[in-house]
Amino acid sequence: MDRYSPYPAGTTLTAVVIREWTAYIGHVGDSRVYHLRGTSFKQLTEDHREQHPVERTTKYEHIPDEFLPIRDVLVKAIGKRDDIEPQIITTAVQPGDKLLMI
C-alpha cells in the first residue's frame, strides 16, 4: 500500500551565535528560544506549525469530521521545501542573561 502524506516530514533547526553582547538566532520549526533576564522570561522564537485533523483512515471512518483528532504539522522546517526562509532574530544580551533552547 502506497502511503502519501500531504505534509512531508521536516526537522527543526535553531541556532544561536553570541557576538559582542548581541545574540543572533536563526530558527525554523517548533523548537523555542527563551531569554531570561532577572525575573523577566520572554519567548523569542515563533512556532512554525499549524493544527490539522488527522487523515481519515479506516480507524477514524466512524468519527464525524468535527470530532477527528487534531495533530500539529510543521509548516516551516528543514526538508519541507527548498525555499525555506528562517526566522532571524537579534537581541541584546547582558552579563547574567540566559538563553534557554528547548
mmCIF file of C-alpha atoms in Angstrom:
data_model
loop_
_atom_site.group_PDB
_atom_site.id
_atom_site.type_symbol
_atom_site.label_atom_id
_atom_site.label_comp_id
_atom_site.label_asym_id
_atom_site.label_seq_id
_atom_site.Cartn_x
_atom_site.Cartn_y
_atom_site.Cartn_z
ATOM 1 C CA MET A 1 0.000 0.000 0.000
ATOM 2 C CA ASP A 2 1.449 3.330 -1.046
ATOM 3 C CA ARG A 3 1.054 5.954 1.669
ATOM 4 C CA TYR A 4 1.339 9.583 0.747
ATOM 5 C CA SER A 5 1.115 12.412 3.233
ATOM 6 C CA PRO A 6 0.232 15.932 2.095
ATOM 7 C CA TYR A 7 2.577 17.073 4.898
ATOM 8 C CA PRO A 8 6.133 15.898 4.074
ATOM 9 C CA ALA A 9 8.463 15.356 7.010
ATOM 10 C CA GLY A 10 10.859 18.065 8.111
ATOM 11 C CA THR A 11 13.092 18.866 11.029
ATOM 12 C CA THR A 12 13.521 21.817 13.326
ATOM 13 C CA LEU A 13 16.731 23.843 13.322
ATOM 14 C CA THR A 14 17.523 26.588 15.796
ATOM 15 C CA ALA A 15 20.977 28.131 16.106
ATOM 16 C CA VAL A 16 22.314 30.889 18.351
ATOM 17 C CA VAL A 17 25.542 32.840 17.927
ATOM 18 C CA ILE A 18 26.528 35.433 20.514
ATOM 19 C CA ARG A 19 28.983 38.124 19.478
ATOM 20 C CA GLU A 20 29.793 41.352 21.264
ATOM 21 C CA TRP A 21 26.702 41.206 23.528
ATOM 22 C CA THR A 22 24.286 40.517 20.679
ATOM 23 C CA ALA A 23 22.572 37.154 20.213
ATOM 24 C CA TYR A 24 21.846 36.210 16.598
ATOM 25 C CA ILE A 25 19.194 33.496 16.268
ATOM 26 C CA GLY A 26 18.249 31.568 13.129
ATOM 27 C CA HIS A 27 15.136 29.439 13.518
ATOM 28 C CA VAL A 28 12.734 27.179 11.603
ATOM 29 C CA GLY A 29 10.322 24.674 13.150
ATOM 30 C CA ASP A 30 8.864 24.381 16.617
ATOM 31 C CA SER A 31 11.874 24.434 18.911
ATOM 32 C CA ARG A 32 11.926 27.517 21.101
ATOM 33 C CA VAL A 33 14.415 30.031 22.417
ATOM 34 C CA TYR A 34 13.612 31.908 25.616
ATOM 35 C CA HIS A 35 15.510 34.884 27.049
ATOM 36 C CA LEU A 36 15.799 35.138 30.838
ATOM 37 C CA ARG A 37 16.925 38.455 32.306
ATOM 38 C CA GLY A 38 16.480 38.792 36.058
ATOM 39 C CA THR A 39 12.894 37.686 36.618
ATOM 40 C CA SER A 40 11.743 38.501 33.059
ATOM 41 C CA PHE A 41 11.231 35.427 30.851
ATOM 42 C CA LYS A 42 10.434 36.058 27.165
ATOM 43 C CA GLN A 43 9.888 33.660 24.250
ATOM 44 C CA LEU A 44 11.937 34.893 21.275
ATOM 45 C CA THR A 45 11.032 32.414 18.520
ATOM 46 C CA GLU A 46 7.707 31.592 16.874
ATOM 47 C CA ASP A 47 6.367 28.083 16.409
ATOM 48 C CA HIS A 48 6.139 27.258 12.705
ATOM 49 C CA ARG A 49 3.304 24.749 12.963
ATOM 50 C CA GLU A 50 -0.421 24.505 12.367
ATOM 51 C CA GLN A 51 -3.054 22.153 13.653
ATOM 52 C CA HIS A 52 -4.752 19.840 11.147
ATOM 53 C CA PRO A 53 -7.231 16.988 11.601
ATOM 54 C CA VAL A 54 -5.660 13.552 11.151
ATOM 55 C CA GLU A 55 -6.091 11.957 7.749
ATOM 56 C CA ARG A 56 -9.263 9.905 7.561
ATOM 57 C CA THR A 57 -8.435 6.211 7.616
ATOM 58 C CA THR A 58 -10.500 3.164 8.472
ATOM 59 C CA LYS A 59 -9.505 3.761 12.083
ATOM 60 C CA TYR A 60 -11.407 7.085 12.019
ATOM 61 C CA GLU A 61 -14.114 6.385 9.415
ATOM 62 C CA HIS A 62 -16.906 6.218 12.017
ATOM 63 C CA ILE A 63 -15.978 9.576 13.629
ATOM 64 C CA PRO A 64 -17.753 12.738 12.388
ATOM 65 C CA ASP A 65 -15.406 15.358 10.866
ATOM 66 C CA GLU A 66 -15.830 17.803 13.751
ATOM 67 C CA PHE A 67 -14.532 15.167 16.215
ATOM 68 C CA LEU A 68 -11.485 13.971 14.275
ATOM 69 C CA PRO A 69 -8.281 14.117 16.350
ATOM 70 C CA ILE A 70 -6.007 17.102 15.705
ATOM 71 C CA ARG A 71 -2.266 16.897 15.098
ATOM 72 C CA ASP A 72 0.451 19.525 14.866
ATOM 73 C CA VAL A 73 2.069 19.848 11.439
ATOM 74 C CA LEU A 74 5.306 21.753 10.832
ATOM 75 C CA VAL A 75 4.693 24.308 8.083
ATOM 76 C CA LYS A 76 8.229 25.677 8.056
ATOM 77 C CA ALA A 77 11.123 23.285 8.659
ATOM 78 C CA ILE A 78 14.314 21.969 7.078
ATOM 79 C CA GLY A 79 13.362 19.411 4.419
ATOM 80 C CA LYS A 80 9.777 20.605 3.885
ATOM 81 C CA ARG A 81 10.654 22.683 0.815
ATOM 82 C CA ASP A 82 13.767 24.020 -0.864
ATOM 83 C CA ASP A 83 12.914 27.683 -0.326
ATOM 84 C CA ILE A 84 12.573 27.881 3.461
ATOM 85 C CA GLU A 85 13.412 31.284 4.907
ATOM 86 C CA PRO A 86 14.376 31.086 8.582
ATOM 87 C CA GLN A 87 13.143 33.475 11.217
ATOM 88 C CA ILE A 88 16.129 35.720 12.055
ATOM 89 C CA ILE A 89 16.194 37.422 15.445
ATOM 90 C CA THR A 90 18.774 39.660 17.067
ATOM 91 C CA THR A 91 18.607 40.595 20.717
ATOM 92 C CA ALA A 92 20.965 42.367 23.072
ATOM 93 C CA VAL A 93 22.308 40.312 25.962
ATOM 94 C CA GLN A 94 23.859 41.427 29.232
ATOM 95 C CA PRO A 95 26.025 39.718 31.845
ATOM 96 C CA GLY A 96 23.821 37.255 33.754
ATOM 97 C CA ASP A 97 21.288 36.787 30.938
ATOM 98 C CA LYS A 98 20.413 33.238 29.966
ATOM 99 C CA LEU A 99 19.091 31.808 26.707
ATOM 100 C CA LEU A 100 17.100 28.590 27.014
ATOM 101 C CA MET A 101 16.726 26.454 23.892
ATOM 102 C CA ILE A 102 14.127 23.686 24.005
#
